[in-house]
Amino acid sequence: MPMRLWIVVILGLAFAAGPAEAQTVVTSAGPDSVSVTIYRDPNRGEGAISAQSPAGFALISEKRRITLPAGDAVIRFEGVAEGMAAISAVVTGLPGGVVQKNRDARLLSPAALVDGTLGKRVHLRRTDRATGKVREEDAIIRSTAANALVLETAAGVEGLRCSGLPETLSFNGLPPGLSAKPTLSVSTSSPAETTAEVTLTYLADGFDWNASYVAHLSPDGRTLNLFGWLTVANGDGAAFPDAHLLAVAGRLNRGSGADPLDESWVSPTLSLQCWPFEGYEAPENDGGWSGGSLLPPPSAPPMPMAMAMAENIVVSARRVAEQEDLGDLKLYRVPMPVDINPNGQKQVALLERKAIAFDSFYTARLDADGAVADWRPLTRMIRFANTVRSGAGLPLPSGKVAIFGSGPSESLLLAEESLRDHAVGEKVEIVAGQNAQLRLSQGRGKDESRRRLIVSNAAPVAAPIEIELAESEAGQLVAPSQRLHRREGKWLWKATVPANGSTQLDYGVRRAAR
């Protein structure tokens, strides 16, 4: 029979005396409103968000209405983000200002509760092995959570759960220094009793965002509809209900340093172990003795983080984000309040443009002095100018883009590729899959110094091509049979391959003198 440890915490019955005891403690359980501005991970590039540990950060601004007594007081801001950088916290709206602040990093957990109650009396509720009846008794904790949880009862010293039957511990109070929620404490001195609207602003790690696009090509192949999603990741354990959500695009230079307000606190884990004693026979294959330890039965394998977070993705209505300039950066403001769930993702509409004029071409990138190569398919590219005239004309943050074409009765996926950041006025080129009907061969010409490229087209329509040829220090391209263009340091062969036909390019390679 599986055995569980039930730890019952009775909060608020006992608090330890300390330096703040002479001051009034005012607790703010949570914000009245919150704004979350998320910055992308600057080192992620065009990759996906880390599902387990988002590496961006957020600027969080909370408004709280707090009733202050006259004189000195300690204000506890409960429910702040776990990844809070306490040194960045700014509190405004206090009549007496902030005297000092402290990040309460020691969070309540079973192990921290045990360690904080070492040597103190607790209440033990257990089932008697002989009679099967439930009995209650007092016990004193004699070990830390890192070892077997040793209790001293009237019967002597024993390990918790070594009886093999369910046992429950009740604690008489919360040990000093433990917080049930991440908390920021500030000291203030108010000239009179008052109710103030206080704003708490701070940076927190563990957030990220990404853009993802859906492009639908029109049946005539001349225009596309582009819709963008803003995917927000919250890797923090804090929830932000009805939050005002903003996202910042662009590369922000953020320095890092030690945070003197964050204690070096590693949350301990609770280890329940027993030891064999004379006369006890270990049960076989029932979660019992293994190497002298009686460990909790293994739980079901955890759901992969990516799957768990995917289940929390929420798609909001198509009210697209409002774009604003923020210096050299771009700010996207979601027009309605949204719930940002802990350890989850959310999607909201980022942008939408219809009937963007584009053109298609087929391409390959080759070395001008490349070796003989068999036939290979060409890659289809979609290109449009990111201008108002073309139907676009808005910044496009980096992300994934899925391209759909019109099938006989439904839209079909053609390709899924990465898209880098594009500013207004730039040319946007997106890979849209390969075309097996357009194939390229690279081979020798009439002699060793000549090369020949042949492109064949098995489709019933003509196809534009743009083939890039890169030179090397060892050889330069000379005497092409068709006119070539220069683009970004490479030669560009632009041509139109007739339907059910082919075209070719001959050129020479001049070797560098040795």
Coordinates of C-alpha atoms in Angstrom, one line a residue:
M1 CA 0.0 0.0 0.0
P2 CA 1.5 3.4 -1.0
M3 CA 2.5 5.5 1.9
R4 CA 2.4 9.3 2.0
L5 CA 3.7 11.9 4.3
W6 CA 1.0 14.5 5.1
I7 CA 2.4 17.7 6.6
V8 CA -0.3 20.0 8.0
V9 CA 0.9 23.6 8.5
I10 CA -1.1 25.7 10.9
L11 CA -0.2 29.2 9.8
G12 CA -0.2 32.4 11.9
L13 CA -0.2 30.8 15.4
A14 CA 3.3 31.6 16.3
F15 CA 5.9 34.1 15.0
A16 CA 9.4 34.5 16.3
A17 CA 10.5 37.7 17.9
G18 CA 13.0 39.8 15.9
P19 CA 14.2 43.3 15.2
A20 CA 11.0 44.1 13.3
E21 CA 8.8 43.2 16.3
A22 CA 8.7 46.8 17.6
Q23 CA 7.4 47.9 14.2
T24 CA 4.0 47.4 12.8
V25 CA 3.9 44.8 10.0
V26 CA 1.6 45.6 7.1
T27 CA 1.0 42.8 4.6
S28 CA -0.1 43.3 1.0
A29 CA -1.3 39.9 -0.2
G30 CA -1.2 40.9 -3.9
P31 CA -1.5 43.7 -6.4
D32 CA -4.7 45.4 -7.5
S33 CA -3.3 45.7 -11.0
V34 CA -0.2 44.6 -12.7
S35 CA 1.7 45.4 -16.0
V36 CA 4.2 42.9 -17.4
T37 CA 6.6 44.0 -20.1
I38 CA 8.6 41.1 -21.5
Y39 CA 12.0 41.3 -23.2
R40 CA 13.3 38.5 -25.4
D41 CA 16.3 36.4 -24.6
P42 CA 19.1 38.4 -26.4
N43 CA 21.2 35.3 -27.0
R44 CA 18.4 33.0 -28.4
G45 CA 18.6 34.4 -32.0
E46 CA 16.0 32.8 -34.2
G47 CA 15.7 29.6 -32.1
A48 CA 12.6 28.6 -30.1
I49 CA 11.8 29.6 -26.6
S50 CA 13.4 27.4 -23.9
A51 CA 10.4 25.5 -22.5
Q52 CA 12.1 24.5 -19.3
S53 CA 13.9 27.8 -18.5
P54 CA 13.0 30.9 -20.5
A55 CA 16.1 33.1 -20.6
G56 CA 14.5 36.5 -21.2
F57 CA 13.3 38.8 -18.5
A58 CA 10.3 41.1 -17.6
L59 CA 9.8 44.5 -16.1
I60 CA 6.9 44.1 -13.7
S61 CA 4.9 47.1 -12.4
E62 CA 2.3 46.5 -9.6
K63 CA -0.1 48.9 -8.1
R64 CA -1.3 48.1 -4.5
R65 CA -3.5 50.0 -2.2
I66 CA -2.0 49.9 1.3
T67 CA -3.2 51.3 4.6
L68 CA -0.3 52.6 6.6
P69 CA -0.1 53.4 10.3
A70 CA 1.6 56.5 11.7
G71 CA 5.3 56.0 12.5
D72 CA 7.6 53.1 11.6
A73 CA 6.2 50.1 9.7
V74 CA 7.4 47.1 7.7
I75 CA 5.4 46.5 4.5
R76 CA 5.4 43.0 3.1
F77 CA 4.7 42.8 -0.7
E78 CA 3.7 39.2 -1.0
G79 CA 3.3 37.3 -4.3
V80 CA 6.2 38.9 -6.2
A81 CA 7.9 36.9 -9.0
E82 CA 10.2 34.2 -7.8
G83 CA 12.9 35.4 -10.3
M84 CA 12.7 38.9 -8.9
A85 CA 16.0 40.9 -8.9
A86 CA 15.4 42.6 -5.6
I87 CA 18.1 45.3 -6.1
S88 CA 16.1 46.5 -9.1
A89 CA 12.9 47.0 -7.0
V90 CA 11.6 50.6 -6.9
V91 CA 8.7 51.5 -4.6
T92 CA 6.9 54.8 -5.1
G93 CA 3.9 56.4 -3.4
L94 CA 4.9 55.9 0.2
P95 CA 4.5 59.2 2.1
G96 CA 7.6 58.4 4.2
G97 CA 9.6 56.8 1.4
V98 CA 11.6 53.6 1.7
V99 CA 14.2 53.3 4.5
Q100 CA 15.4 49.8 3.6
K101 CA 14.2 46.8 1.6
N102 CA 14.8 43.0 1.9
R103 CA 14.0 40.1 -0.4
D104 CA 12.6 37.2 1.8
A105 CA 14.1 34.4 -0.1
R106 CA 13.4 31.5 2.3
L107 CA 10.2 29.9 0.9
L108 CA 8.0 27.6 2.8
S109 CA 8.5 23.9 1.9
P110 CA 8.3 20.6 3.7
A111 CA 12.0 20.5 4.1
A112 CA 12.3 24.1 5.2
L113 CA 9.5 23.5 7.7
V114 CA 11.3 20.5 9.2
D115 CA 14.6 22.4 9.5
G116 CA 12.9 25.4 11.1
T117 CA 11.3 23.2 13.7
L118 CA 14.4 21.2 14.7
G119 CA 14.4 20.5 18.4
K120 CA 10.8 21.7 18.8
R121 CA 7.6 19.9 19.6
V122 CA 5.2 18.7 16.9
H123 CA 2.0 16.7 16.9
L124 CA 2.2 13.1 15.4
R125 CA -0.9 11.3 14.2
R126 CA -0.3 7.6 13.3
T127 CA -2.0 4.2 12.9
D128 CA -1.1 1.6 15.5
R129 CA 0.4 -1.5 13.8
A130 CA -1.0 -3.8 16.5
T131 CA -4.6 -2.5 16.7
G132 CA -5.1 -0.6 13.5
K133 CA -6.5 2.3 15.5
V134 CA -5.4 5.9 14.9
R135 CA -3.6 7.5 17.9
E136 CA -2.1 10.9 18.5
E137 CA 1.0 11.9 20.5
D138 CA 3.5 14.6 20.8
A139 CA 7.0 14.3 19.3
I140 CA 10.2 16.3 19.0
I141 CA 12.1 16.6 15.7
R142 CA 15.7 15.5 16.2
S143 CA 17.2 15.7 12.7
T144 CA 17.3 18.0 9.7
A145 CA 15.6 17.3 6.4
A146 CA 18.9 16.2 4.8
N147 CA 18.9 12.9 6.9
A148 CA 16.3 10.4 7.9
L149 CA 13.5 12.4 9.7
V150 CA 14.2 11.3 13.3
L151 CA 11.5 11.9 15.9
E152 CA 11.7 11.5 19.7
T153 CA 8.4 10.2 21.2
A154 CA 7.5 8.7 24.6
A155 CA 8.5 5.3 23.2
G156 CA 12.0 6.5 22.2
V157 CA 13.8 7.7 19.0
E158 CA 12.4 6.5 15.7
G159 CA 12.3 7.5 12.0
L160 CA 9.1 9.0 10.5
R161 CA 7.3 6.5 8.3
C162 CA 9.3 3.5 9.5
S163 CA 6.2 2.0 10.9
G164 CA 5.1 1.3 7.4
L165 CA 1.7 2.9 8.0
P166 CA 0.4 6.4 7.2
E167 CA 1.6 9.1 9.6
T168 CA 0.9 12.8 9.8
L169 CA 2.8 15.7 11.3
S170 CA 1.1 18.9 12.5
F171 CA 3.2 21.9 13.3
N172 CA 2.2 24.5 15.9
G173 CA 3.3 27.5 13.9
L174 CA 5.4 28.9 11.0
P175 CA 9.1 28.9 11.8
P176 CA 10.7 32.4 11.7
G177 CA 12.2 33.5 8.4
L178 CA 9.9 31.4 6.1
S179 CA 7.5 32.9 3.6
A180 CA 4.6 31.0 2.0
K181 CA 5.0 33.3 -1.1
P182 CA 8.0 35.2 -2.5
T183 CA 8.0 38.4 -0.6
L184 CA 9.7 41.8 -0.7
S185 CA 9.8 43.7 2.6
V186 CA 10.4 47.4 2.9
S187 CA 10.7 49.6 5.9
T188 CA 9.0 53.0 5.9
S189 CA 8.0 55.8 8.3
S190 CA 4.7 57.5 7.6
P191 CA 4.0 61.0 9.2
A192 CA 0.4 60.0 9.7
E193 CA -2.0 57.1 9.2
T194 CA -3.1 57.0 5.6
T195 CA -4.1 54.8 2.7
A196 CA -1.7 55.1 -0.2
E197 CA -1.6 53.8 -3.7
V198 CA 1.8 52.3 -4.0
T199 CA 3.6 51.2 -7.1
L200 CA 6.2 48.4 -7.0
T201 CA 8.4 48.0 -10.1
Y202 CA 11.1 45.4 -10.5
L203 CA 12.9 43.2 -13.0
A204 CA 12.4 39.4 -13.0
D205 CA 14.1 36.6 -14.9
G206 CA 12.4 33.6 -16.3
F207 CA 10.3 35.2 -19.1
D208 CA 10.6 35.2 -22.9
W209 CA 8.5 35.8 -26.0
N210 CA 8.6 34.9 -29.6
A211 CA 6.7 35.7 -32.8
S212 CA 5.1 33.0 -35.0
Y213 CA 3.5 33.7 -38.4
V214 CA 0.9 32.1 -40.7
A215 CA 1.1 33.1 -44.3
H216 CA -1.7 32.0 -46.7
L217 CA -0.9 32.3 -50.4
S218 CA -3.7 33.3 -52.7
P219 CA -4.8 30.8 -55.4
D220 CA -3.3 33.1 -58.1
G221 CA 0.1 33.1 -56.4
R222 CA 0.4 36.9 -56.4
T223 CA -0.7 38.0 -52.9
L224 CA -0.5 36.5 -49.4
N225 CA -2.3 37.1 -46.1
L226 CA 0.1 37.3 -43.1
F227 CA -1.1 36.8 -39.5
G228 CA 1.3 37.0 -36.5
W229 CA 1.0 35.5 -33.1
L230 CA 2.8 36.8 -30.0
T231 CA 3.8 33.8 -27.8
V232 CA 4.6 34.7 -24.2
A233 CA 6.4 32.3 -21.9
N234 CA 6.3 32.6 -18.1
G235 CA 8.8 30.3 -16.5
D236 CA 8.1 31.8 -13.0
G237 CA 5.8 30.3 -10.4
A238 CA 3.9 33.5 -10.0
A239 CA 0.6 34.2 -11.7
F240 CA -0.4 37.5 -13.2
P241 CA -4.1 37.6 -13.7
D242 CA -5.7 40.4 -15.8
A243 CA -2.3 41.8 -16.6
H244 CA -1.5 44.6 -19.0
L245 CA 0.9 42.7 -21.3
L246 CA 3.6 44.4 -23.4
A247 CA 6.5 42.9 -25.4
V248 CA 9.7 44.7 -26.5
A249 CA 11.5 43.7 -29.8
G250 CA 15.1 44.5 -30.4
R251 CA 18.4 43.7 -28.7
L252 CA 18.7 45.3 -25.3
N253 CA 22.1 45.4 -23.6
R254 CA 21.5 44.3 -20.0
G255 CA 24.4 44.1 -17.6
S256 CA 24.4 41.5 -14.8
G257 CA 25.8 41.6 -11.3
A258 CA 25.4 40.2 -7.9
D259 CA 22.2 41.0 -6.1
P260 CA 23.1 41.8 -2.4
L261 CA 19.4 41.6 -1.5
D262 CA 19.0 38.0 -2.6
E263 CA 20.3 35.6 0.0
S264 CA 22.3 32.6 -1.0
W265 CA 19.4 30.3 -0.3
V266 CA 19.0 26.9 -1.9
S267 CA 15.7 25.3 -1.0
P268 CA 16.4 22.0 0.8
T269 CA 14.7 18.7 -0.1
L270 CA 13.0 16.4 2.4
S271 CA 14.6 12.9 2.6
L272 CA 12.6 10.2 4.3
Q273 CA 14.8 7.2 5.1
C274 CA 14.7 4.3 7.5
W275 CA 17.1 1.8 8.8
P276 CA 16.7 -2.0 9.3
F277 CA 16.2 -3.2 12.8
E278 CA 16.3 -6.6 14.4
G279 CA 13.2 -8.7 13.8
Y280 CA 11.9 -6.7 10.8
E281 CA 11.4 -8.6 7.6
A282 CA 11.6 -6.5 4.4
P283 CA 8.6 -6.9 2.1
E284 CA 9.5 -7.9 -1.5
N285 CA 8.8 -5.6 -4.5
D286 CA 6.3 -3.5 -2.7
G287 CA 8.2 -0.2 -2.4
G288 CA 9.8 -1.4 0.8
W289 CA 13.4 -1.9 1.8
S290 CA 16.1 -1.2 -0.8
G291 CA 19.7 -0.9 0.4
G292 CA 18.4 -0.1 3.9
S293 CA 16.1 2.7 2.9
L294 CA 12.4 3.0 2.8
L295 CA 11.7 5.6 0.2
P296 CA 8.5 7.1 -1.0
P297 CA 7.0 5.0 -3.9
P298 CA 8.0 6.4 -7.3
S299 CA 5.4 8.8 -8.8
A300 CA 4.3 8.6 -12.4
P301 CA 6.9 10.0 -14.9
P302 CA 6.5 13.8 -15.1
M303 CA 5.0 15.3 -18.2
P304 CA 7.7 16.8 -20.4
M305 CA 7.9 20.5 -19.8
A306 CA 7.2 21.4 -23.4
M307 CA 4.0 19.3 -23.4
A308 CA 2.9 20.7 -20.0
M309 CA 3.4 24.2 -21.2
A310 CA 1.8 23.5 -24.5
E311 CA -1.4 22.4 -22.7
N312 CA -1.4 25.8 -21.0
I313 CA -1.3 27.8 -24.3
V314 CA -4.4 30.0 -24.6
V315 CA -5.3 31.7 -27.8
S316 CA -7.1 35.1 -27.4
A317 CA -9.4 36.8 -29.9
R318 CA -7.9 38.6 -32.9
R319 CA -7.4 42.0 -31.4
V320 CA -3.9 42.6 -32.6
A321 CA -1.2 44.3 -30.5
E322 CA -0.6 48.0 -30.9
Q323 CA 2.9 48.9 -32.0
E324 CA 4.8 51.8 -30.6
D325 CA 8.4 53.1 -30.9
L326 CA 10.6 52.8 -27.8
G327 CA 13.8 54.5 -28.9
D328 CA 15.5 52.1 -31.2
L329 CA 13.3 49.3 -29.9
K330 CA 9.7 48.4 -30.8
L331 CA 7.0 48.0 -28.2
Y332 CA 3.9 45.8 -28.7
R333 CA 1.0 46.6 -26.4
V334 CA -1.7 44.0 -26.1
P335 CA -5.0 45.9 -26.1
M336 CA -6.9 43.9 -23.5
P337 CA -6.0 42.4 -20.1
V338 CA -4.8 38.8 -20.2
D339 CA -4.0 36.1 -17.7
I340 CA -0.3 35.2 -17.6
N341 CA -0.3 31.7 -16.0
P342 CA 2.6 30.4 -13.9
N343 CA 5.0 28.0 -15.8
G344 CA 2.8 28.4 -19.0
Q345 CA 2.6 30.0 -22.3
K346 CA 0.0 32.3 -23.9
Q347 CA -0.6 33.4 -27.4
V348 CA -2.2 36.7 -28.4
A349 CA -2.6 38.3 -31.8
L350 CA 0.4 40.3 -32.8
L351 CA -0.3 41.7 -36.3
E352 CA -2.3 41.1 -39.4
R353 CA -1.9 42.2 -43.1
K354 CA -3.9 41.1 -46.0
A355 CA -3.2 41.0 -49.8
I356 CA 0.6 41.6 -49.5
A357 CA 2.0 41.6 -53.1
F358 CA 4.9 39.1 -53.5
D359 CA 6.8 37.3 -56.2
S360 CA 8.3 33.8 -56.3
F361 CA 11.6 32.6 -57.6
Y362 CA 13.7 29.5 -57.4
T363 CA 17.3 29.5 -56.1
A364 CA 20.4 27.6 -55.2
R365 CA 23.7 28.6 -53.7
L366 CA 26.9 27.2 -55.3
D367 CA 30.6 27.5 -55.4
A368 CA 31.7 28.8 -58.8
D369 CA 34.5 26.3 -58.8
G370 CA 32.4 23.5 -57.4
A371 CA 32.8 19.8 -58.3
V372 CA 30.5 18.0 -60.6
A373 CA 27.1 17.5 -59.0
D374 CA 24.1 15.4 -59.9
W375 CA 20.7 16.9 -60.4
R376 CA 19.2 18.6 -57.4
P377 CA 15.9 20.3 -56.8
L378 CA 15.7 24.1 -56.5
T379 CA 14.4 25.9 -53.5
R380 CA 11.3 28.1 -53.8
M381 CA 11.6 31.6 -52.3
I382 CA 8.8 34.1 -51.5
R383 CA 9.9 37.7 -51.6
F384 CA 8.1 40.9 -50.8
A385 CA 9.0 44.5 -49.9
N386 CA 8.1 45.4 -46.3
T387 CA 6.4 48.6 -47.4
V388 CA 2.9 50.1 -47.1
R389 CA 2.7 50.1 -50.9
S390 CA 3.2 46.3 -51.0
G391 CA 0.5 45.8 -48.3
A392 CA 3.0 45.2 -45.5
G393 CA 4.9 48.1 -44.0
L394 CA 5.4 47.1 -40.4
P395 CA 8.3 45.7 -38.3
L396 CA 8.4 41.9 -38.3
P397 CA 10.1 40.4 -35.2
S398 CA 12.0 37.1 -35.7
G399 CA 10.2 33.9 -35.3
K400 CA 8.8 30.9 -37.2
V401 CA 6.6 31.2 -40.3
A402 CA 4.2 28.5 -41.6
I403 CA 3.3 28.9 -45.3
F404 CA 0.0 27.5 -46.6
G405 CA -1.1 27.2 -50.1
S406 CA -4.6 26.6 -51.5
G407 CA -5.4 23.0 -52.3
P408 CA -8.4 21.6 -54.1
S409 CA -10.6 21.9 -51.1
E410 CA -8.5 23.2 -48.2
S411 CA -5.3 25.0 -47.3
L412 CA -2.2 22.8 -47.2
L413 CA 1.1 23.4 -45.5
L414 CA 3.9 24.1 -47.9
A415 CA 6.8 25.0 -45.6
E416 CA 7.8 26.1 -42.1
E417 CA 10.9 28.2 -41.8
S418 CA 12.6 30.8 -39.6
L419 CA 12.2 34.5 -40.1
R420 CA 14.8 37.0 -38.8
D421 CA 13.9 40.5 -37.6
H422 CA 12.9 42.8 -40.5
A423 CA 12.5 46.5 -40.3
V424 CA 10.1 48.6 -42.4
G425 CA 11.5 49.1 -45.9
E426 CA 13.5 45.9 -46.0
K427 CA 13.2 43.1 -48.5
V428 CA 11.7 40.0 -46.9
E429 CA 12.6 36.6 -48.3
I430 CA 11.1 33.4 -47.0
V431 CA 12.0 29.8 -47.9
A432 CA 8.9 28.0 -49.2
G433 CA 10.1 24.5 -49.8
Q434 CA 11.7 22.7 -52.7
N435 CA 10.4 22.1 -56.2
A436 CA 11.3 18.7 -57.6
Q437 CA 10.2 19.8 -61.1
L438 CA 13.0 22.4 -61.3
R439 CA 16.3 20.7 -61.1
L440 CA 19.9 22.0 -61.4
S441 CA 23.1 20.2 -62.6
Q442 CA 26.6 21.5 -62.2
G443 CA 29.3 20.0 -64.4
R444 CA 32.4 20.5 -66.6
G445 CA 32.4 22.5 -69.8
K446 CA 34.5 22.0 -72.9
D447 CA 37.7 21.8 -70.9
E448 CA 39.0 21.8 -67.3
S449 CA 38.7 25.5 -66.9
R450 CA 35.0 25.7 -68.0
R451 CA 31.9 25.0 -66.0
R452 CA 28.3 24.5 -67.1
L453 CA 25.1 24.9 -65.1
I454 CA 21.9 23.4 -66.5
V455 CA 18.4 24.1 -65.1
S456 CA 15.5 21.9 -66.4
N457 CA 11.8 22.7 -65.8
A458 CA 9.3 19.9 -66.0
A459 CA 6.4 22.1 -65.0
P460 CA 3.9 23.5 -67.6
V461 CA 4.7 27.1 -66.6
A462 CA 7.8 29.2 -66.9
A463 CA 9.9 29.6 -63.7
P464 CA 12.2 32.5 -62.7
I465 CA 15.5 31.5 -61.2
E466 CA 18.2 33.3 -59.2
I467 CA 21.3 31.2 -58.8
E468 CA 24.1 32.5 -56.5
L469 CA 27.7 31.7 -57.4
A470 CA 30.4 32.3 -54.8
E471 CA 34.0 32.8 -55.8
S472 CA 37.1 31.6 -53.9
E473 CA 40.6 32.9 -53.5
A474 CA 41.8 30.0 -55.6
G475 CA 39.6 30.8 -58.6
Q476 CA 37.5 33.6 -60.1
L477 CA 34.5 33.4 -62.4
V478 CA 35.2 34.8 -65.9
A479 CA 33.6 34.9 -69.4
P480 CA 30.0 33.9 -68.5
S481 CA 27.7 33.0 -71.4
Q482 CA 24.9 35.1 -69.9
R483 CA 24.9 38.4 -68.1
L484 CA 25.5 38.1 -64.4
H485 CA 24.8 40.5 -61.5
R486 CA 26.7 41.2 -58.3
R487 CA 24.8 40.8 -55.0
E488 CA 26.4 40.8 -51.6
G489 CA 29.8 39.8 -53.0
K490 CA 28.5 36.9 -55.1
W491 CA 27.6 36.5 -58.7
L492 CA 23.9 36.2 -59.4
W493 CA 22.5 34.4 -62.5
K494 CA 18.9 35.5 -63.1
A495 CA 17.0 33.8 -65.9
T496 CA 13.6 32.4 -66.8
V497 CA 13.4 28.7 -67.5
P498 CA 10.7 28.0 -70.1
A499 CA 7.9 25.5 -69.4
N500 CA 8.9 21.9 -70.1
G501 CA 12.3 23.3 -71.1
S502 CA 15.8 24.1 -69.8
T503 CA 18.4 26.9 -69.8
Q504 CA 22.2 26.8 -69.2
L505 CA 25.1 29.0 -68.2
D506 CA 28.7 28.5 -69.2
Y507 CA 31.6 30.3 -67.6
G508 CA 35.3 29.9 -67.0
V509 CA 37.3 29.7 -63.8
R510 CA 40.6 31.7 -63.6
R511 CA 43.1 30.1 -61.3
A512 CA 45.1 32.4 -58.9
A513 CA 48.8 32.4 -59.7
R514 CA 50.9 30.5 -57.2

